[in-house]
Tab-separated table of C-alpha atoms (C1' of nucleotides) in Angstrom:
chain	number	residue	atom	x	y	z
A	1246	MET	CA	53.333	-92.035	-85.761
A	1247	TYR	CA	52.068	-94.002	-82.787
A	1248	GLY	CA	48.560	-92.962	-83.611
A	1249	SER	CA	48.785	-94.303	-87.094
A	1250	SER	CA	46.206	-96.563	-88.555
A	1251	VAL	CA	47.453	-99.278	-90.833
A	1252	ASN	CA	46.584	-97.288	-93.923
A	1253	GLU	CA	49.187	-94.613	-94.138
A	1254	THR	CA	52.685	-95.934	-94.192
A	1255	TRP	CA	55.650	-97.050	-96.206
A	1256	ALA	CA	55.705	-100.326	-94.250
A	1257	GLU	CA	58.826	-101.752	-95.799
A	1258	GLN	CA	61.011	-99.278	-93.932
A	1259	LEU	CA	58.993	-99.488	-90.702
A	1260	ASP	CA	60.998	-99.368	-87.501
A	1261	THR	CA	60.178	-102.123	-85.028
A	1262	GLY	CA	58.331	-99.939	-82.523
A	1263	THR	CA	56.054	-98.438	-85.134
A	1264	GLY	CA	55.581	-101.885	-86.586
A	1265	LEU	CA	54.455	-103.229	-83.220
A	1266	ILE	CA	51.917	-100.429	-82.858
A	1267	GLN	CA	50.517	-101.106	-86.295
A	1268	LEU	CA	50.488	-104.847	-85.692
A	1269	MET	CA	48.597	-104.234	-82.453
A	1270	THR	CA	46.090	-102.054	-84.306
A	1271	LEU	CA	45.722	-104.693	-86.971
A	1272	VAL	CA	45.153	-107.626	-84.598
A	1273	GLN	CA	42.851	-105.477	-82.474
A	1274	GLY	CA	40.824	-104.699	-85.586
A	1275	ILE	CA	40.572	-108.360	-86.509
A	1276	TYR	CA	39.533	-109.227	-82.943
A	1277	ALA	CA	36.853	-106.523	-83.069
A	1278	THR	CA	35.590	-107.621	-86.487
A	1279	VAL	CA	35.358	-111.281	-85.530
A	1280	SER	CA	33.701	-110.401	-82.215
A	1281	GLU	CA	31.136	-108.294	-83.996
A	1282	ARG	CA	30.452	-111.064	-86.491
A	1283	HIS	CA	29.473	-113.199	-83.503
A	1284	ASP	CA	27.424	-110.378	-82.031
A	1285	LEU	CA	29.856	-109.912	-79.151
A	1286	THR	CA	31.925	-106.988	-77.965
A	1287	PRO	CA	35.664	-107.684	-77.764
A	1288	VAL	CA	35.548	-107.798	-73.972
A	1289	GLN	CA	32.639	-110.225	-74.028
A	1290	ALA	CA	34.508	-112.473	-76.459
A	1291	ARG	CA	37.521	-112.391	-74.192
A	1292	LEU	CA	35.409	-113.298	-71.186
A	1293	LEU	CA	33.880	-116.274	-72.962
A	1294	CYS	CA	37.300	-117.460	-74.082
A	1295	VAL	CA	38.697	-117.234	-70.566
A	1296	LEU	CA	35.752	-119.236	-69.240
A	1297	ILE	CA	36.462	-122.081	-71.650
A	1298	GLY	CA	39.229	-122.931	-69.224
A	1299	GLY	CA	36.754	-123.508	-66.404
A	1300	PRO	CA	34.721	-121.582	-63.813
A	1301	ARG	CA	36.183	-118.437	-62.268
A	1302	GLY	CA	35.339	-116.100	-59.434
A	1303	MET	CA	34.463	-112.453	-59.998
A	1304	ALA	CA	37.550	-111.103	-58.254
A	1305	GLU	CA	39.728	-113.544	-60.143
A	1306	LEU	CA	38.284	-112.385	-63.471
A	1307	ALA	CA	38.667	-108.745	-62.508
A	1308	GLN	CA	42.315	-109.347	-61.740
A	1309	MET	CA	42.868	-111.204	-65.026
A	1310	PHE	CA	41.282	-108.359	-66.971
A	1311	GLY	CA	42.986	-105.640	-64.988
A	1312	VAL	CA	39.722	-103.938	-64.047
A	1313	GLU	CA	37.819	-103.289	-60.824
A	1314	LYS	CA	35.390	-105.823	-59.449
A	1315	ALA	CA	32.515	-103.444	-60.119
A	1316	ALA	CA	33.268	-103.530	-63.829
A	1317	LEU	CA	32.980	-107.300	-63.772
A	1318	THR	CA	29.572	-107.081	-62.165
A	1319	GLY	CA	28.273	-105.084	-65.122
A	1320	LEU	CA	30.021	-107.272	-67.654
A	1321	MET	CA	28.558	-110.402	-66.082
A	1322	ASP	CA	25.083	-108.863	-65.851
A	1323	ARG	CA	25.107	-108.320	-69.600
A	1324	ILE	CA	26.622	-111.680	-70.547
A	1325	GLU	CA	24.257	-113.479	-68.188
A	1326	LYS	CA	21.252	-111.625	-69.587
A	1327	ARG	CA	22.272	-112.951	-72.986
A	1328	GLY	CA	22.453	-116.475	-71.659
A	1329	PHE	CA	26.157	-117.125	-72.224
A	1330	ALA	CA	27.289	-117.532	-68.626
A	1331	GLU	CA	25.823	-118.023	-65.163
A	1332	ARG	CA	26.654	-117.183	-61.596
A	1333	SER	CA	26.388	-120.007	-59.123
A	1334	ALA	CA	27.149	-120.482	-55.450
A	1335	VAL	CA	30.523	-121.714	-54.292
A	1336	PRO	CA	30.194	-124.494	-51.735
A	1337	GLY	CA	32.255	-123.550	-48.731
A	1338	ASP	CA	32.293	-119.760	-49.160
A	1339	ARG	CA	28.933	-118.084	-49.080
A	1340	ARG	CA	30.344	-114.722	-50.178
A	1341	ALA	CA	31.755	-115.991	-53.438
A	1342	VAL	CA	30.156	-116.858	-56.770
A	1343	GLN	CA	31.419	-119.030	-59.574
A	1344	VAL	CA	31.026	-117.927	-63.166
A	1345	THR	CA	30.401	-120.766	-65.608
A	1346	LEU	CA	29.669	-120.939	-69.331
A	1347	THR	CA	26.240	-122.150	-70.402
A	1348	ALA	CA	25.893	-124.507	-73.349
A	1349	ALA	CA	25.172	-121.496	-75.574
A	1350	GLY	CA	28.228	-119.784	-74.124
A	1351	ARG	CA	30.411	-122.737	-74.960
A	1352	ARG	CA	29.094	-122.767	-78.500
A	1353	ALA	CA	29.659	-119.026	-78.906
A	1354	ALA	CA	33.120	-119.213	-77.385
A	1355	SER	CA	34.325	-122.027	-79.590
A	1356	ALA	CA	32.796	-120.522	-82.722
A	1357	PHE	CA	34.550	-117.251	-81.961
A	1358	HIS	CA	37.792	-119.033	-81.178
A	1359	ARG	CA	37.662	-121.023	-84.374
A	1360	GLU	CA	37.059	-118.007	-86.573
A	1361	MET	CA	39.702	-116.003	-84.765
A	1362	GLY	CA	42.194	-118.769	-85.412
A	1363	ALA	CA	41.301	-118.770	-89.096
A	1364	ALA	CA	41.649	-114.996	-89.348
A	1365	LEU	CA	45.040	-115.050	-87.660
A	1366	GLY	CA	46.028	-117.873	-89.950
A	1367	ARG	CA	45.398	-115.634	-92.951
A	1368	LEU	CA	47.771	-113.145	-91.359
A	1369	ILE	CA	50.453	-115.698	-90.672
A	1370	ASP	CA	50.268	-117.949	-93.728
A	1371	PRO	CA	51.893	-115.475	-96.136
A	1372	ILE	CA	54.997	-115.223	-93.943
A	1373	PRO	CA	57.867	-116.841	-95.824
A	1374	ALA	CA	58.191	-120.386	-94.537
A	1375	GLU	CA	61.814	-119.935	-93.541
A	1376	ASP	CA	60.913	-116.946	-91.305
A	1377	ARG	CA	57.890	-118.398	-89.621
A	1378	GLU	CA	59.412	-120.383	-86.805
A	1379	GLN	CA	61.764	-117.608	-85.817
A	1380	PHE	CA	58.887	-115.124	-85.808
A	1381	ARG	CA	56.854	-117.443	-83.597
A	1382	SER	CA	59.682	-117.827	-81.134
A	1383	THR	CA	60.539	-114.115	-81.069
A	1384	VAL	CA	56.927	-113.277	-80.277
A	1385	ALA	CA	56.840	-116.002	-77.626
A	1386	GLY	CA	60.034	-114.604	-76.155
A	1387	ILE	CA	58.666	-111.074	-75.888
A	1388	VAL	CA	55.512	-112.328	-74.225
A	1389	MET	CA	57.439	-114.601	-71.879
A	1390	ARG	CA	59.893	-111.950	-70.756
A	1391	CYS	CA	56.996	-109.661	-69.903
A	1392	ARG	CA	55.543	-112.271	-67.621
A	1393	THR	CA	58.752	-112.146	-65.661
A	1394	SER	CA	59.216	-108.374	-65.624
A	1395	PRO	CA	55.732	-106.873	-65.940
A	1396	SER	CA	56.127	-103.682	-67.958
A	1397	SER	CA	53.602	-101.869	-65.798
A	1398	GLU	CA	56.117	-100.859	-63.151
B	84	MET	CA	42.923	-119.199	-75.200
B	85	TYR	CA	42.254	-116.073	-77.229
B	86	GLY	CA	40.943	-114.393	-74.146
B	87	SER	CA	44.104	-115.003	-72.266
B	88	SER	CA	45.920	-112.312	-70.442
B	89	VAL	CA	49.676	-112.453	-70.559
B	90	ASN	CA	49.831	-114.065	-67.130
B	91	GLU	CA	48.774	-117.601	-67.648
B	92	THR	CA	50.726	-119.436	-70.253
B	93	TRP	CA	53.627	-121.677	-71.105
B	94	ALA	CA	54.889	-119.093	-73.572
B	95	GLU	CA	57.817	-121.038	-74.934
B	96	GLN	CA	55.506	-123.445	-76.727
B	97	LEU	CA	53.129	-120.712	-77.836
B	98	ASP	CA	51.672	-121.116	-81.301
B	99	THR	CA	51.920	-118.056	-83.512
B	100	GLY	CA	48.238	-117.111	-83.374
B	101	THR	CA	48.074	-117.241	-79.606
B	102	GLY	CA	51.360	-115.377	-79.481
B	103	LEU	CA	49.933	-112.594	-81.630
B	104	ILE	CA	46.923	-112.257	-79.355
B	105	GLN	CA	49.109	-112.019	-76.296
B	106	LEU	CA	51.462	-109.597	-78.004
B	107	MET	CA	48.474	-107.445	-78.916
B	108	THR	CA	47.272	-107.551	-75.301
B	109	LEU	CA	50.741	-106.650	-74.110
B	110	VAL	CA	51.246	-103.690	-76.450
B	111	GLN	CA	47.697	-102.526	-75.784
B	112	GLY	CA	48.426	-102.582	-72.077
B	113	ILE	CA	51.593	-100.575	-72.535
B	114	TYR	CA	49.737	-98.077	-74.702
B	115	ALA	CA	47.047	-97.741	-72.035
B	116	THR	CA	49.558	-97.381	-69.209
B	117	VAL	CA	51.591	-94.723	-70.998
B	118	SER	CA	48.428	-92.868	-72.013
B	119	GLU	CA	47.223	-92.861	-68.441
B	120	ARG	CA	50.569	-91.613	-67.207
B	121	HIS	CA	49.998	-88.578	-69.448
B	122	ASP	CA	46.421	-88.239	-68.265
B	123	LEU	CA	45.050	-89.271	-71.634
B	124	THR	CA	42.786	-92.063	-72.779
B	125	PRO	CA	44.294	-94.321	-75.449
B	126	VAL	CA	42.050	-92.830	-78.118
B	127	GLN	CA	43.010	-89.309	-77.109
B	128	ALA	CA	46.693	-90.218	-77.307
B	129	ARG	CA	46.141	-91.659	-80.741
B	130	LEU	CA	44.360	-88.517	-81.881
B	131	LEU	CA	47.181	-86.282	-80.683
B	132	CYS	CA	49.739	-88.507	-82.398
B	133	VAL	CA	47.867	-88.397	-85.682
B	134	LEU	CA	47.653	-84.613	-85.501
B	135	ILE	CA	51.430	-84.314	-85.184
B	136	GLY	CA	51.408	-84.987	-88.918
B	137	GLY	CA	49.374	-81.834	-89.577
B	138	PRO	CA	45.765	-80.585	-89.511
B	139	ARG	CA	42.954	-82.937	-90.453
B	140	GLY	CA	39.259	-82.705	-91.150
B	141	MET	CA	36.666	-84.378	-88.949
B	142	ALA	CA	35.506	-86.817	-91.620
B	143	GLU	CA	39.101	-87.628	-92.467
B	144	LEU	CA	39.851	-88.445	-88.820
B	145	ALA	CA	36.678	-90.506	-88.498
B	146	GLN	CA	37.749	-92.543	-91.493
B	147	MET	CA	41.284	-93.020	-90.154
B	148	PHE	CA	39.907	-94.216	-86.821
B	149	GLY	CA	37.200	-96.359	-88.336
B	150	VAL	CA	34.412	-94.634	-86.406
B	151	GLU	CA	31.404	-92.522	-87.286
B	152	LYS	CA	31.690	-88.754	-87.637
B	153	ALA	CA	29.516	-88.284	-84.560
B	154	ALA	CA	32.080	-90.100	-82.440
B	155	LEU	CA	34.732	-87.651	-83.603
B	156	THR	CA	32.571	-84.732	-82.564
B	157	GLY	CA	32.528	-85.974	-78.992
B	158	LEU	CA	36.195	-86.876	-79.006
B	159	MET	CA	37.110	-83.427	-80.293
B	160	ASP	CA	34.794	-81.699	-77.813
B	161	ARG	CA	36.677	-83.327	-74.956
B	162	ILE	CA	40.159	-82.831	-76.366
B	163	GLU	CA	39.380	-79.219	-77.194
B	164	LYS	CA	37.974	-78.569	-73.729
B	165	ARG	CA	41.306	-79.765	-72.387
B	166	GLY	CA	43.142	-77.363	-74.634
B	167	PHE	CA	45.053	-79.893	-76.734
B	168	ALA	CA	43.521	-79.210	-80.148
B	169	GLU	CA	41.344	-76.644	-81.869
B	170	ARG	CA	38.793	-76.495	-84.624
B	171	SER	CA	39.286	-73.764	-87.190
B	172	ALA	CA	37.605	-72.749	-90.420
B	173	VAL	CA	38.814	-74.077	-93.747
B	174	PRO	CA	39.176	-71.289	-96.308
B	175	GLY	CA	37.255	-72.302	-99.393
B	176	ASP	CA	34.742	-74.698	-97.787
B	177	ARG	CA	32.477	-73.200	-95.190
B	178	ARG	CA	31.107	-76.590	-94.139
B	179	ALA	CA	34.464	-78.021	-93.149
B	180	VAL	CA	36.657	-77.520	-90.114
B	181	GLN	CA	40.341	-78.166	-89.634
B	182	VAL	CA	41.588	-79.793	-86.463
B	183	THR	CA	44.981	-78.529	-85.295
B	184	LEU	CA	47.158	-79.198	-82.259
B	185	THR	CA	47.672	-76.360	-79.806
B	186	ALA	CA	51.100	-75.763	-78.290
B	187	ALA	CA	50.024	-77.773	-75.238
B	188	GLY	CA	48.780	-80.492	-77.572
B	189	ARG	CA	52.128	-80.682	-79.336
B	190	ARG	CA	53.904	-80.944	-76.024
B	191	ALA	CA	51.556	-83.684	-74.809
B	192	ALA	CA	51.806	-85.551	-78.090
B	193	SER	CA	55.568	-85.562	-78.225
B	194	ALA	CA	55.926	-86.438	-74.545
B	195	PHE	CA	53.582	-89.374	-75.064
B	196	HIS	CA	55.348	-90.397	-78.235
B	197	ARG	CA	58.734	-90.273	-76.571
B	198	GLU	CA	57.682	-92.381	-73.605
B	199	MET	CA	55.886	-94.833	-75.835
B	200	GLY	CA	59.045	-95.254	-77.879
B	201	ALA	CA	61.034	-95.910	-74.735
B	202	ALA	CA	58.520	-98.475	-73.473
B	203	LEU	CA	58.525	-100.306	-76.787
B	204	GLY	CA	62.289	-100.173	-76.749
B	205	ARG	CA	62.301	-102.086	-73.479
B	206	LEU	CA	60.194	-104.707	-75.219
B	207	ILE	CA	62.445	-104.929	-78.246
B	208	ASP	CA	65.915	-104.540	-76.769
B	209	PRO	CA	66.071	-108.020	-75.208
B	210	ILE	CA	65.441	-109.652	-78.591
B	211	PRO	CA	68.633	-111.450	-79.604
B	212	ALA	CA	70.525	-109.126	-81.935
B	213	GLU	CA	70.651	-111.663	-84.744
B	214	ASP	CA	66.839	-112.017	-84.736
B	215	ARG	CA	65.952	-108.365	-84.526
B	216	GLU	CA	66.105	-107.324	-88.150
B	217	GLN	CA	64.188	-110.326	-89.352
B	218	PHE	CA	61.535	-109.707	-86.713
B	219	ARG	CA	61.248	-106.106	-87.818
B	220	SER	CA	60.835	-107.058	-91.435
B	221	THR	CA	58.360	-109.864	-90.728
B	222	VAL	CA	56.183	-107.447	-88.752
B	223	ALA	CA	56.496	-104.869	-91.518
B	224	GLY	CA	55.516	-107.513	-94.048
B	225	ILE	CA	52.369	-108.490	-92.158
B	226	VAL	CA	51.326	-104.883	-91.841
B	227	MET	CA	52.097	-104.134	-95.464
B	228	ARG	CA	50.201	-107.103	-96.833
B	229	CYS	CA	47.155	-106.043	-94.866
B	230	ARG	CA	47.219	-102.647	-96.512
B	231	THR	CA	46.853	-104.417	-99.834
B	232	SER	CA	44.228	-106.964	-98.833
B	233	PRO	CA	42.305	-105.414	-95.927
B	234	SER	CA	41.366	-108.327	-93.645
B	235	SER	CA	37.944	-106.825	-92.977
B	236	GLU	CA	36.343	-108.292	-96.078
C	497	DT	C1'	39.433	-106.761	-39.978
C	498	DA	C1'	39.781	-108.566	-44.569
C	499	DT	C1'	37.507	-110.366	-48.552
C	500	DT	C1'	33.638	-111.106	-51.982
C	501	DG	C1'	30.535	-109.099	-54.502
C	502	DT	C1'	26.884	-105.369	-55.469
C	503	DT	C1'	24.872	-100.651	-55.981
C	504	DA	C1'	25.065	-95.835	-57.258
C	505	DT	C1'	27.074	-92.344	-59.901
C	506	DA	C1'	29.756	-90.322	-63.451
C	507	DC	C1'	32.638	-90.225	-67.492
C	508	DT	C1'	34.540	-91.857	-72.104
C	509	DC	C1'	33.737	-94.075	-76.354
C	510	DT	C1'	30.723	-95.684	-79.711
C	511	DA	C1'	26.497	-96.284	-82.923
C	512	DT	C1'	22.236	-94.716	-85.064
C	513	DA	C1'	19.103	-91.390	-86.595
C	514	DA	C1'	17.728	-86.837	-87.512
C	515	DC	C1'	19.280	-82.438	-88.486
C	516	DT	C1'	21.758	-77.880	-90.487
C	517	DA	C1'	24.538	-75.680	-93.621
C	518	DT	C1'	27.074	-75.676	-97.516
C	519	DA	C1'	28.755	-77.575	-102.136
D	612	DT	C1'	21.807	-84.501	-104.217
D	613	DA	C1'	25.946	-85.190	-101.793
D	614	DT	C1'	29.163	-83.833	-98.250
D	615	DA	C1'	30.814	-81.780	-93.584
D	616	DG	C1'	29.690	-81.541	-89.247
D	617	DT	C1'	26.421	-81.417	-85.080
D	618	DT	C1'	22.752	-82.883	-81.805
D	619	DA	C1'	20.096	-86.322	-79.364
D	620	DT	C1'	19.751	-90.676	-77.512
D	621	DA	C1'	21.174	-95.096	-76.028
D	622	DG	C1'	24.315	-98.705	-74.652
D	623	DA	C1'	28.939	-100.765	-73.392
D	624	DG	C1'	32.906	-100.419	-70.518
D	625	DT	C1'	35.295	-98.328	-66.867
D	626	DA	C1'	36.477	-95.961	-62.173
D	627	DT	C1'	35.394	-94.491	-57.548
D	628	DA	C1'	33.030	-94.688	-53.354
D	629	DA	C1'	29.846	-96.645	-50.254
D	630	DC	C1'	27.748	-100.725	-48.903
D	631	DA	C1'	26.259	-105.802	-47.367
D	632	DA	C1'	27.375	-110.292	-46.195
D	633	DT	C1'	30.583	-113.525	-44.880
D	634	DA	C1'	35.261	-115.126	-43.482
DNA sequence: TATTGTTATACTCTATAACTATA
DNA sequence: TATAGTTATAGAGTATAACAATA
């Protein structure tokens, strides 16, 4: 059941856990499709989106992504080779580097973000109007509670 | 924003799209953590779970997973080497093979499935009782509608 | 000594293209 | 010709371990 793709179920009688797995698969698929349409891998798209918020250090990014620093090195090498982000020196700490979006990176990031928003909108719009706000707040609640008690214990 | 990990937001004022992205990230993370705890990659766990439902052909699995047949060959090579599934001949079509779980594969699959259910339960349980059924049905509705109009057009 | 980041190596997952064997 | 599956090759993403430079 928890390996199920979206195309094999009864869906109206879906228990919540199975529903969450299928929703995850669905959103993941949309994220992958939109990324690909912008000639990005999902991880690259995520990196660009994070960098919209401002420059970050390598270790900081690794921690945000839950991967080792060495993985970030490779990821940055590829994104830098494509001209979407740059490493630059950090004044005051000669070990560290700052990762910043280039102009092309900003364009790519916001184009991706815009299309992702539209795609998610098509998912959300058909929700009956009277259910929408409660759905939003239930999702927000789940996410918020998991900030407090990180499930990865 | 759409690159955000779960650890950086206001969460109570989360719009639905951003909430869905973070929920996806959250469930993905749980799936990865539980997989790892069973010494499986997420894709391997998914394969085992699908096979609980009975034997499948390689092309059938490739289609379910949305990958090329060649990717399934590699995936099966590794899962078979670990003793979790087997290829066997299909009577009546000498080109085809059937993929079946071994006893060890069934054990691994159901152990994973059980722990995944428990982990998702911890996500769902804190939802206020009066919201739970509507949440379930809203999720089911999203998933169902996307079976009808596949978002990947 | 601790931290920041890189290099080297290996493995999984994936795609594409070319191929074999059967239908 | 079409379908089922494999092989070969290449690239992305990841982990681990060893390393350099700086704090």
